[in-house]
Amino acid sequence: MSDRYIDFANSSIGHRLVGALGLPSPVRLERWQAGRLRPVEGALLIGGGPLADKVSALANRLTDAIYSYGTEPSLATAWIPGHGPKLKAVVFDASHLLQTDQLKQLREFFQPLMKNLDHSAHLVILGRAPETLSDPFAASAQRALEGFSRSLAKELRSGGTLQLIYVGDGADDQLEGPLRFFLSPKSAFVSGQVIRLKACATPVEDWTRPLAGRKALVTGAARGIGASIAETLARDGAEVILLDVPPAKADLDALAARLGGRSITLDICAEDAAAQLIEHLPDGVDIVVHNAGITRDKTLANMTPEFWDAVLAVNLNAPQVLTKALLDSGTLRDNGRVILLASISGIAGNRGQTNYAASKAGLIGLAQAWAPLLDQRGISINAVAPGFIETQMTAHIPFGLREAGRRMSSLGQGGLPQDVAEAVAWLAQPGTGAFTGQALRVCGQSVLGA
Ligand SMILES: NC(=O)c1ccc[n+]([C@@H]2O[C@H](COP(=O)([O-])OP(=O)(O)OC[C@H]3O[C@@H](n4cnc5c(N)ncnc54)[C@H](O)[C@@H]3O)[C@@H](O)[C@H]2O)c1
């Protein structure tokens, strides 16, 4: 469903009216286009502590316009406020800020930039996870980065986003994958997130096809977010296997044929679903995306047992049972990736969704609990928690609630299935193996459950 308000707010009359009435004025977000190679098309500014050198060392693979600000003279051109170009991307290493009085460097670095950001600019702050620091004051300073970055993300205009990445031991040289995602339009609808990155043993070989040679299963792939995930994984080189219920066979087969993949028609709640799935995957699988999901909304007072059971069965029980079966049978190979489609309802709660929110929170818990157990096999398991995404599922929401869902975020609009798909594709990469047990929100920094 299209968002007519964005069209209106970006028309010449609408723009003036929206401004005069003080209404939200969401901009059209820049998104990744097929055939694009460079993650950053425009100026990348790098500054801050010692990790800035690590970023500079890989920066020419991100863009050919590299600037530095506030650091020692480096190979990059110095950026001068008011004279330098508008900035499309910014990386600031704050990992060296270990005392309260050093935090002012955040203000000193970012303040001159704020009026010099390009449309849909992507900002990243690097730090060290507070729980890994023994000095309480240092841990407190690094935790302060979280409040700073989430607030600054809310102040960005024109489609800007900002994330904080806590870089773990041994991961200093593994920033390329996350920066390719978080500095590019692939993360157009991700903002205000705090990410914990650990070291990963398996690097990406070819950034143009990071999933080459990998087999990916996507459930609920006939339409909506699942279809977009299948397309994006195929774009990134994966061989895709699409699964959906038998009534969706025609759409599923057509998409599988277009992507050069194959299809499986199966109800994931069927009693023999696990056995059937294993039979369909004799050569194993590297990436499993549990996307199939349903809503049956009612306040708890009116919730029928059927509504409750159906949602818990599809959204939570099936991913649990199928993942366990794929692991136990060895069908899910070492260094595999499991990605669970949760929801911000599972973080914030949502009126009329006790069943749905319970199922989605359960998925986040599943990722957290299973991650350390799968570490040894190099398998990562993460949840992706979308906010309001424009699909058939959200098209059925009553008008008032739908509008509220769209506008109640820093980006003031709903996301597209592609936004969720890009996050899943990043988590599916070999080099993202150390990002595990986490929930990545794709919600435009929704105010719900932030
Ligand atoms: N659209 C949103 O705003 C939003 C927000 C947060 C989370 N999500 C989650 O993202 C996922 C995809 O959402 P969507 O909006 O694309 O939904 P959708 O309803 O458009 O598509 C869901 C797909 O899952 C399939 N499916 C349902 N039950 C199945 C079963 N038992 N076996 C196999 N396949 C089954 C459906 O046939 C359908 O093709 C869901 O898990 C949903 O909860 C969506």
PDB file of N, CA, C and O in Angstrom, residues 219 225 268 290-295 308 311-312 314-317 319-320 339-350 353-368 382-386 393 438-439:
ATOM      1  N   THR A 219      11.008 -19.007   4.756  1.00  0.00           N
ATOM      2  CA  THR A 219       9.611 -19.414   4.935  1.00  0.00           C
ATOM      3  C   THR A 219       8.695 -18.205   4.714  1.00  0.00           C
ATOM      4  O   THR A 219       9.109 -17.063   4.899  1.00  0.00           O
ATOM      5  N   ILE A 225       7.230  -9.418   2.900  1.00  0.00           N
ATOM      6  CA  ILE A 225       8.624  -9.330   3.348  1.00  0.00           C
ATOM      7  C   ILE A 225       9.404 -10.579   2.914  1.00  0.00           C
ATOM      8  O   ILE A 225      10.555 -10.488   2.490  1.00  0.00           O
ATOM      9  N   ILE A 268       4.068 -24.968   7.835  1.00  0.00           N
ATOM     10  CA  ILE A 268       5.139 -25.199   8.824  1.00  0.00           C
ATOM     11  C   ILE A 268       4.598 -25.723  10.159  1.00  0.00           C
ATOM     12  O   ILE A 268       5.381 -26.133  11.015  1.00  0.00           O
ATOM     13  N   HIS A 290      13.285 -17.608   9.189  1.00  0.00           N
ATOM     14  CA  HIS A 290      11.926 -17.915   9.643  1.00  0.00           C
ATOM     15  C   HIS A 290      11.107 -16.636   9.528  1.00  0.00           C
ATOM     16  O   HIS A 290      11.036 -15.834  10.459  1.00  0.00           O
ATOM     17  N   ASN A 291      10.493 -16.455   8.360  1.00  0.00           N
ATOM     18  CA  ASN A 291       9.725 -15.238   8.100  1.00  0.00           C
ATOM     19  C   ASN A 291       8.219 -15.452   8.209  1.00  0.00           C
ATOM     20  O   ASN A 291       7.490 -14.513   8.537  1.00  0.00           O
ATOM     21  N   ALA A 292       7.739 -16.676   7.937  1.00  0.00           N
ATOM     22  CA  ALA A 292       6.283 -16.912   7.947  1.00  0.00           C
ATOM     23  C   ALA A 292       5.714 -16.472   9.279  1.00  0.00           C
ATOM     24  O   ALA A 292       6.250 -16.800  10.340  1.00  0.00           O
ATOM     25  N   GLY A 293       4.643 -15.707   9.219  1.00  0.00           N
ATOM     26  CA  GLY A 293       4.037 -15.238  10.464  1.00  0.00           C
ATOM     27  C   GLY A 293       2.611 -14.802  10.205  1.00  0.00           C
ATOM     28  O   GLY A 293       2.256 -14.470   9.071  1.00  0.00           O
ATOM     29  N   ILE A 294       1.805 -14.833  11.250  1.00  0.00           N
ATOM     30  CA  ILE A 294       0.411 -14.396  11.113  1.00  0.00           C
ATOM     31  C   ILE A 294       0.026 -13.515  12.304  1.00  0.00           C
ATOM     32  O   ILE A 294       0.684 -13.550  13.341  1.00  0.00           O
ATOM     33  N   THR A 295      -1.020 -12.727  12.102  1.00  0.00           N
ATOM     34  CA  THR A 295      -1.623 -11.994  13.229  1.00  0.00           C
ATOM     35  C   THR A 295      -3.074 -12.450  13.372  1.00  0.00           C
ATOM     36  O   THR A 295      -3.733 -12.763  12.379  1.00  0.00           O
ATOM     37  N   TRP A 308      -5.353 -17.514  19.757  1.00  0.00           N
ATOM     38  CA  TRP A 308      -4.119 -17.612  20.551  1.00  0.00           C
ATOM     39  C   TRP A 308      -3.230 -18.731  20.003  1.00  0.00           C
ATOM     40  O   TRP A 308      -2.048 -18.530  19.691  1.00  0.00           O
ATOM     41  N   VAL A 311      -1.526 -18.265  16.393  1.00  0.00           N
ATOM     42  CA  VAL A 311      -0.388 -17.328  16.337  1.00  0.00           C
ATOM     43  C   VAL A 311       0.849 -17.939  16.998  1.00  0.00           C
ATOM     44  O   VAL A 311       1.959 -17.883  16.450  1.00  0.00           O
ATOM     45  N   LEU A 312       0.649 -18.549  18.156  1.00  0.00           N
ATOM     46  CA  LEU A 312       1.806 -19.149  18.848  1.00  0.00           C
ATOM     47  C   LEU A 312       2.384 -20.314  18.040  1.00  0.00           C
ATOM     48  O   LEU A 312       3.594 -20.542  18.023  1.00  0.00           O
ATOM     49  N   VAL A 314       2.315 -20.823  14.613  1.00  0.00           N
ATOM     50  CA  VAL A 314       3.047 -20.412  13.396  1.00  0.00           C
ATOM     51  C   VAL A 314       4.287 -19.598  13.759  1.00  0.00           C
ATOM     52  O   VAL A 314       5.385 -19.848  13.253  1.00  0.00           O
ATOM     53  N   ASN A 315       4.084 -18.613  14.648  1.00  0.00           N
ATOM     54  CA  ASN A 315       5.147 -17.621  14.859  1.00  0.00           C
ATOM     55  C   ASN A 315       6.272 -18.102  15.768  1.00  0.00           C
ATOM     56  O   ASN A 315       7.416 -17.674  15.617  1.00  0.00           O
ATOM     57  N   LEU A 316       5.938 -18.970  16.735  1.00  0.00           N
ATOM     58  CA  LEU A 316       6.972 -19.337  17.710  1.00  0.00           C
ATOM     59  C   LEU A 316       7.298 -20.829  17.719  1.00  0.00           C
ATOM     60  O   LEU A 316       8.460 -21.217  17.624  1.00  0.00           O
ATOM     61  N   ASN A 317       6.241 -21.651  17.792  1.00  0.00           N
ATOM     62  CA  ASN A 317       6.520 -23.086  17.929  1.00  0.00           C
ATOM     63  C   ASN A 317       7.192 -23.638  16.670  1.00  0.00           C
ATOM     64  O   ASN A 317       8.180 -24.382  16.761  1.00  0.00           O
ATOM     65  N   PRO A 319       9.139 -22.163  14.270  1.00  0.00           N
ATOM     66  CA  PRO A 319      10.581 -21.854  14.180  1.00  0.00           C
ATOM     67  C   PRO A 319      11.418 -22.650  15.178  1.00  0.00           C
ATOM     68  O   PRO A 319      12.535 -23.085  14.863  1.00  0.00           O
ATOM     69  N   GLN A 320      10.870 -22.854  16.389  1.00  0.00           N
ATOM     70  CA  GLN A 320      11.623 -23.638  17.396  1.00  0.00           C
ATOM     71  C   GLN A 320      11.820 -25.079  16.917  1.00  0.00           C
ATOM     72  O   GLN A 320      12.948 -25.587  16.857  1.00  0.00           O
ATOM     73  N   ILE A 339      17.859 -16.629  11.041  1.00  0.00           N
ATOM     74  CA  ILE A 339      17.315 -15.286  11.246  1.00  0.00           C
ATOM     75  C   ILE A 339      15.807 -15.408  11.493  1.00  0.00           C
ATOM     76  O   ILE A 339      15.082 -16.029  10.710  1.00  0.00           O
ATOM     77  N   LEU A 340      15.378 -14.839  12.609  1.00  0.00           N
ATOM     78  CA  LEU A 340      13.987 -14.967  13.055  1.00  0.00           C
ATOM     79  C   LEU A 340      13.288 -13.617  12.886  1.00  0.00           C
ATOM     80  O   LEU A 340      13.786 -12.603  13.381  1.00  0.00           O
ATOM     81  N   LEU A 341      12.153 -13.620  12.193  1.00  0.00           N
ATOM     82  CA  LEU A 341      11.426 -12.365  12.010  1.00  0.00           C
ATOM     83  C   LEU A 341      10.563 -12.097  13.232  1.00  0.00           C
ATOM     84  O   LEU A 341       9.513 -12.707  13.412  1.00  0.00           O
ATOM     85  N   ALA A 342      11.038 -11.213  14.092  1.00  0.00           N
ATOM     86  CA  ALA A 342      10.290 -10.823  15.288  1.00  0.00           C
ATOM     87  C   ALA A 342       9.466  -9.589  14.941  1.00  0.00           C
ATOM     88  O   ALA A 342       9.004  -9.434  13.800  1.00  0.00           O
ATOM     89  N   SER A 343       9.314  -8.688  15.876  1.00  0.00           N
ATOM     90  CA  SER A 343       8.545  -7.458  15.639  1.00  0.00           C
ATOM     91  C   SER A 343       8.788  -6.519  16.817  1.00  0.00           C
ATOM     92  O   SER A 343       9.049  -6.982  17.934  1.00  0.00           O
ATOM     93  N   ILE A 344       8.647  -5.208  16.565  1.00  0.00           N
ATOM     94  CA  ILE A 344       8.780  -4.307  17.718  1.00  0.00           C
ATOM     95  C   ILE A 344       7.618  -4.500  18.696  1.00  0.00           C
ATOM     96  O   ILE A 344       7.720  -4.130  19.856  1.00  0.00           O
ATOM     97  N   SER A 345       6.520  -5.125  18.238  1.00  0.00           N
ATOM     98  CA  SER A 345       5.441  -5.478  19.188  1.00  0.00           C
ATOM     99  C   SER A 345       5.974  -6.399  20.273  1.00  0.00           C
ATOM    100  O   SER A 345       5.502  -6.363  21.415  1.00  0.00           O
ATOM    101  N   GLY A 346       6.924  -7.220  19.915  1.00  0.00           N
ATOM    102  CA  GLY A 346       7.513  -8.157  20.869  1.00  0.00           C
ATOM    103  C   GLY A 346       8.457  -7.458  21.844  1.00  0.00           C
ATOM    104  O   GLY A 346       8.893  -8.056  22.827  1.00  0.00           O
ATOM    105  N   ILE A 347       8.807  -6.213  21.560  1.00  0.00           N
ATOM    106  CA  ILE A 347       9.681  -5.442  22.448  1.00  0.00           C
ATOM    107  C   ILE A 347       8.829  -4.472  23.272  1.00  0.00           C
ATOM    108  O   ILE A 347       8.974  -4.372  24.482  1.00  0.00           O
ATOM    109  N   ALA A 348       7.921  -3.784  22.587  1.00  0.00           N
ATOM    110  CA  ALA A 348       7.152  -2.724  23.248  1.00  0.00           C
ATOM    111  C   ALA A 348       5.813  -3.200  23.772  1.00  0.00           C
ATOM    112  O   ALA A 348       5.225  -2.567  24.638  1.00  0.00           O
ATOM    113  N   GLY A 349       5.308  -4.305  23.212  1.00  0.00           N
ATOM    114  CA  GLY A 349       3.925  -4.691  23.481  1.00  0.00           C
ATOM    115  C   GLY A 349       3.010  -3.852  22.614  1.00  0.00           C
ATOM    116  O   GLY A 349       3.381  -2.765  22.159  1.00  0.00           O
ATOM    117  N   ASN A 350       1.825  -4.373  22.329  1.00  0.00           N
ATOM    118  CA  ASN A 350       0.893  -3.640  21.481  1.00  0.00           C
ATOM    119  C   ASN A 350      -0.525  -4.046  21.858  1.00  0.00           C
ATOM    120  O   ASN A 350      -0.804  -5.241  21.963  1.00  0.00           O
ATOM    121  N   GLN A 353      -2.599  -7.312  20.815  1.00  0.00           N
ATOM    122  CA  GLN A 353      -1.634  -8.274  20.250  1.00  0.00           C
ATOM    123  C   GLN A 353      -0.926  -9.089  21.342  1.00  0.00           C
ATOM    124  O   GLN A 353       0.270  -9.358  21.224  1.00  0.00           O
ATOM    125  N   THR A 354      -1.645  -9.474  22.387  1.00  0.00           N
ATOM    126  CA  THR A 354      -0.967 -10.249  23.437  1.00  0.00           C
ATOM    127  C   THR A 354      -0.390 -11.541  22.860  1.00  0.00           C
ATOM    128  O   THR A 354       0.714 -11.951  23.224  1.00  0.00           O
ATOM    129  N   ASN A 355      -1.147 -12.175  21.959  1.00  0.00           N
ATOM    130  CA  ASN A 355      -0.672 -13.430  21.365  1.00  0.00           C
ATOM    131  C   ASN A 355       0.544 -13.180  20.455  1.00  0.00           C
ATOM    132  O   ASN A 355       1.585 -13.834  20.559  1.00  0.00           O
ATOM    133  N   TYR A 356       0.402 -12.198  19.560  1.00  0.00           N
ATOM    134  CA  TYR A 356       1.458 -11.889  18.591  1.00  0.00           C
ATOM    135  C   TYR A 356       2.731 -11.410  19.307  1.00  0.00           C
ATOM    136  O   TYR A 356       3.843 -11.875  19.015  1.00  0.00           O
ATOM    137  N   ALA A 357       2.563 -10.474  20.256  1.00  0.00           N
ATOM    138  CA  ALA A 357       3.734  -9.931  20.961  1.00  0.00           C
ATOM    139  C   ALA A 357       4.429 -11.019  21.777  1.00  0.00           C
ATOM    140  O   ALA A 357       5.664 -11.055  21.855  1.00  0.00           O
ATOM    141  N   ALA A 358       3.631 -11.914  22.370  1.00  0.00           N
ATOM    142  CA  ALA A 358       4.251 -13.022  23.122  1.00  0.00           C
ATOM    143  C   ALA A 358       5.082 -13.881  22.170  1.00  0.00           C
ATOM    144  O   ALA A 358       6.226 -14.248  22.479  1.00  0.00           O
ATOM    145  N   SER A 359       4.542 -14.158  20.995  1.00  0.00           N
ATOM    146  CA  SER A 359       5.278 -15.015  20.046  1.00  0.00           C
ATOM    147  C   SER A 359       6.563 -14.334  19.573  1.00  0.00           C
ATOM    148  O   SER A 359       7.612 -14.963  19.453  1.00  0.00           O
ATOM    149  N   LYS A 360       6.494 -13.032  19.332  1.00  0.00           N
ATOM    150  CA  LYS A 360       7.663 -12.329  18.785  1.00  0.00           C
ATOM    151  C   LYS A 360       8.729 -12.095  19.864  1.00  0.00           C
ATOM    152  O   LYS A 360       9.928 -12.161  19.594  1.00  0.00           O
ATOM    153  N   ALA A 361       8.270 -11.840  21.096  1.00  0.00           N
ATOM    154  CA  ALA A 361       9.235 -11.722  22.206  1.00  0.00           C
ATOM    155  C   ALA A 361       9.908 -13.073  22.427  1.00  0.00           C
ATOM    156  O   ALA A 361      11.107 -13.155  22.720  1.00  0.00           O
ATOM    157  N   GLY A 362       9.118 -14.133  22.264  1.00  0.00           N
ATOM    158  CA  GLY A 362       9.674 -15.479  22.414  1.00  0.00           C
ATOM    159  C   GLY A 362      10.783 -15.741  21.407  1.00  0.00           C
ATOM    160  O   GLY A 362      11.792 -16.402  21.724  1.00  0.00           O
ATOM    161  N   LEU A 363      10.631 -15.212  20.201  1.00  0.00           N
ATOM    162  CA  LEU A 363      11.681 -15.401  19.185  1.00  0.00           C
ATOM    163  C   LEU A 363      12.972 -14.681  19.586  1.00  0.00           C
ATOM    164  O   LEU A 363      14.076 -15.186  19.378  1.00  0.00           O
ATOM    165  N   ILE A 364      12.815 -13.489  20.167  1.00  0.00           N
ATOM    166  CA  ILE A 364      14.010 -12.734  20.601  1.00  0.00           C
ATOM    167  C   ILE A 364      14.714 -13.524  21.713  1.00  0.00           C
ATOM    168  O   ILE A 364      15.942 -13.660  21.727  1.00  0.00           O
ATOM    169  N   GLY A 365      13.900 -14.074  22.612  1.00  0.00           N
ATOM    170  CA  GLY A 365      14.460 -14.905  23.685  1.00  0.00           C
ATOM    171  C   GLY A 365      15.146 -16.142  23.133  1.00  0.00           C
ATOM    172  O   GLY A 365      16.191 -16.576  23.642  1.00  0.00           O
ATOM    173  N   LEU A 366      14.566 -16.703  22.085  1.00  0.00           N
ATOM    174  CA  LEU A 366      15.142 -17.903  21.472  1.00  0.00           C
ATOM    175  C   LEU A 366      16.544 -17.592  20.910  1.00  0.00           C
ATOM    176  O   LEU A 366      17.496 -18.352  21.116  1.00  0.00           O
ATOM    177  N   ALA A 367      16.654 -16.454  20.240  1.00  0.00           N
ATOM    178  CA  ALA A 367      17.952 -16.063  19.675  1.00  0.00           C
ATOM    179  C   ALA A 367      18.980 -15.859  20.793  1.00  0.00           C
ATOM    180  O   ALA A 367      20.115 -16.354  20.713  1.00  0.00           O
ATOM    181  N   GLN A 368      18.560 -15.158  21.841  1.00  0.00           N
ATOM    182  CA  GLN A 368      19.493 -14.884  22.952  1.00  0.00           C
ATOM    183  C   GLN A 368      19.966 -16.176  23.596  1.00  0.00           C
ATOM    184  O   GLN A 368      21.136 -16.347  23.901  1.00  0.00           O
ATOM    185  N   ASN A 382      19.910 -14.719  15.116  1.00  0.00           N
ATOM    186  CA  ASN A 382      19.504 -13.363  15.469  1.00  0.00           C
ATOM    187  C   ASN A 382      18.045 -13.141  15.129  1.00  0.00           C
ATOM    188  O   ASN A 382      17.484 -13.820  14.270  1.00  0.00           O
ATOM    189  N   ALA A 383      17.483 -12.144  15.782  1.00  0.00           N
ATOM    190  CA  ALA A 383      16.128 -11.723  15.441  1.00  0.00           C
ATOM    191  C   ALA A 383      16.203 -10.387  14.704  1.00  0.00           C
ATOM    192  O   ALA A 383      17.070  -9.568  14.984  1.00  0.00           O
ATOM    193  N   VAL A 384      15.303 -10.210  13.757  1.00  0.00           N
ATOM    194  CA  VAL A 384      15.119  -8.902  13.134  1.00  0.00           C
ATOM    195  C   VAL A 384      13.731  -8.442  13.551  1.00  0.00           C
ATOM    196  O   VAL A 384      12.761  -9.191  13.409  1.00  0.00           O
ATOM    197  N   ALA A 385      13.658  -7.250  14.109  1.00  0.00           N
ATOM    198  CA  ALA A 385      12.371  -6.761  14.616  1.00  0.00           C
ATOM    199  C   ALA A 385      11.902  -5.580  13.775  1.00  0.00           C
ATOM    200  O   ALA A 385      12.309  -4.440  14.017  1.00  0.00           O
ATOM    201  N   PRO A 386      11.051  -5.855  12.784  1.00  0.00           N
ATOM    202  CA  PRO A 386      10.557  -4.742  11.969  1.00  0.00           C
ATOM    203  C   PRO A 386       9.553  -3.901  12.751  1.00  0.00           C
ATOM    204  O   PRO A 386       8.855  -4.400  13.640  1.00  0.00           O
ATOM    205  N   MET A 393      -0.095  -7.299   5.334  1.00  0.00           N
ATOM    206  CA  MET A 393      -0.408  -7.452   6.760  1.00  0.00           C
ATOM    207  C   MET A 393      -0.808  -6.102   7.359  1.00  0.00           C
ATOM    208  O   MET A 393      -1.806  -5.986   8.056  1.00  0.00           O
ATOM    209  N   GLN A 438      21.255 -11.365  19.079  1.00  0.00           N
ATOM    210  CA  GLN A 438      20.794  -9.983  19.199  1.00  0.00           C
ATOM    211  C   GLN A 438      19.488  -9.779  18.421  1.00  0.00           C
ATOM    212  O   GLN A 438      19.105 -10.606  17.598  1.00  0.00           O
ATOM    213  N   ALA A 439      18.853  -8.664  18.701  1.00  0.00           N
ATOM    214  CA  ALA A 439      17.651  -8.289  17.945  1.00  0.00           C
ATOM    215  C   ALA A 439      17.945  -6.965  17.252  1.00  0.00           C
ATOM    216  O   ALA A 439      18.252  -5.978  17.914  1.00  0.00           O
TER     217      ALA A 439
END
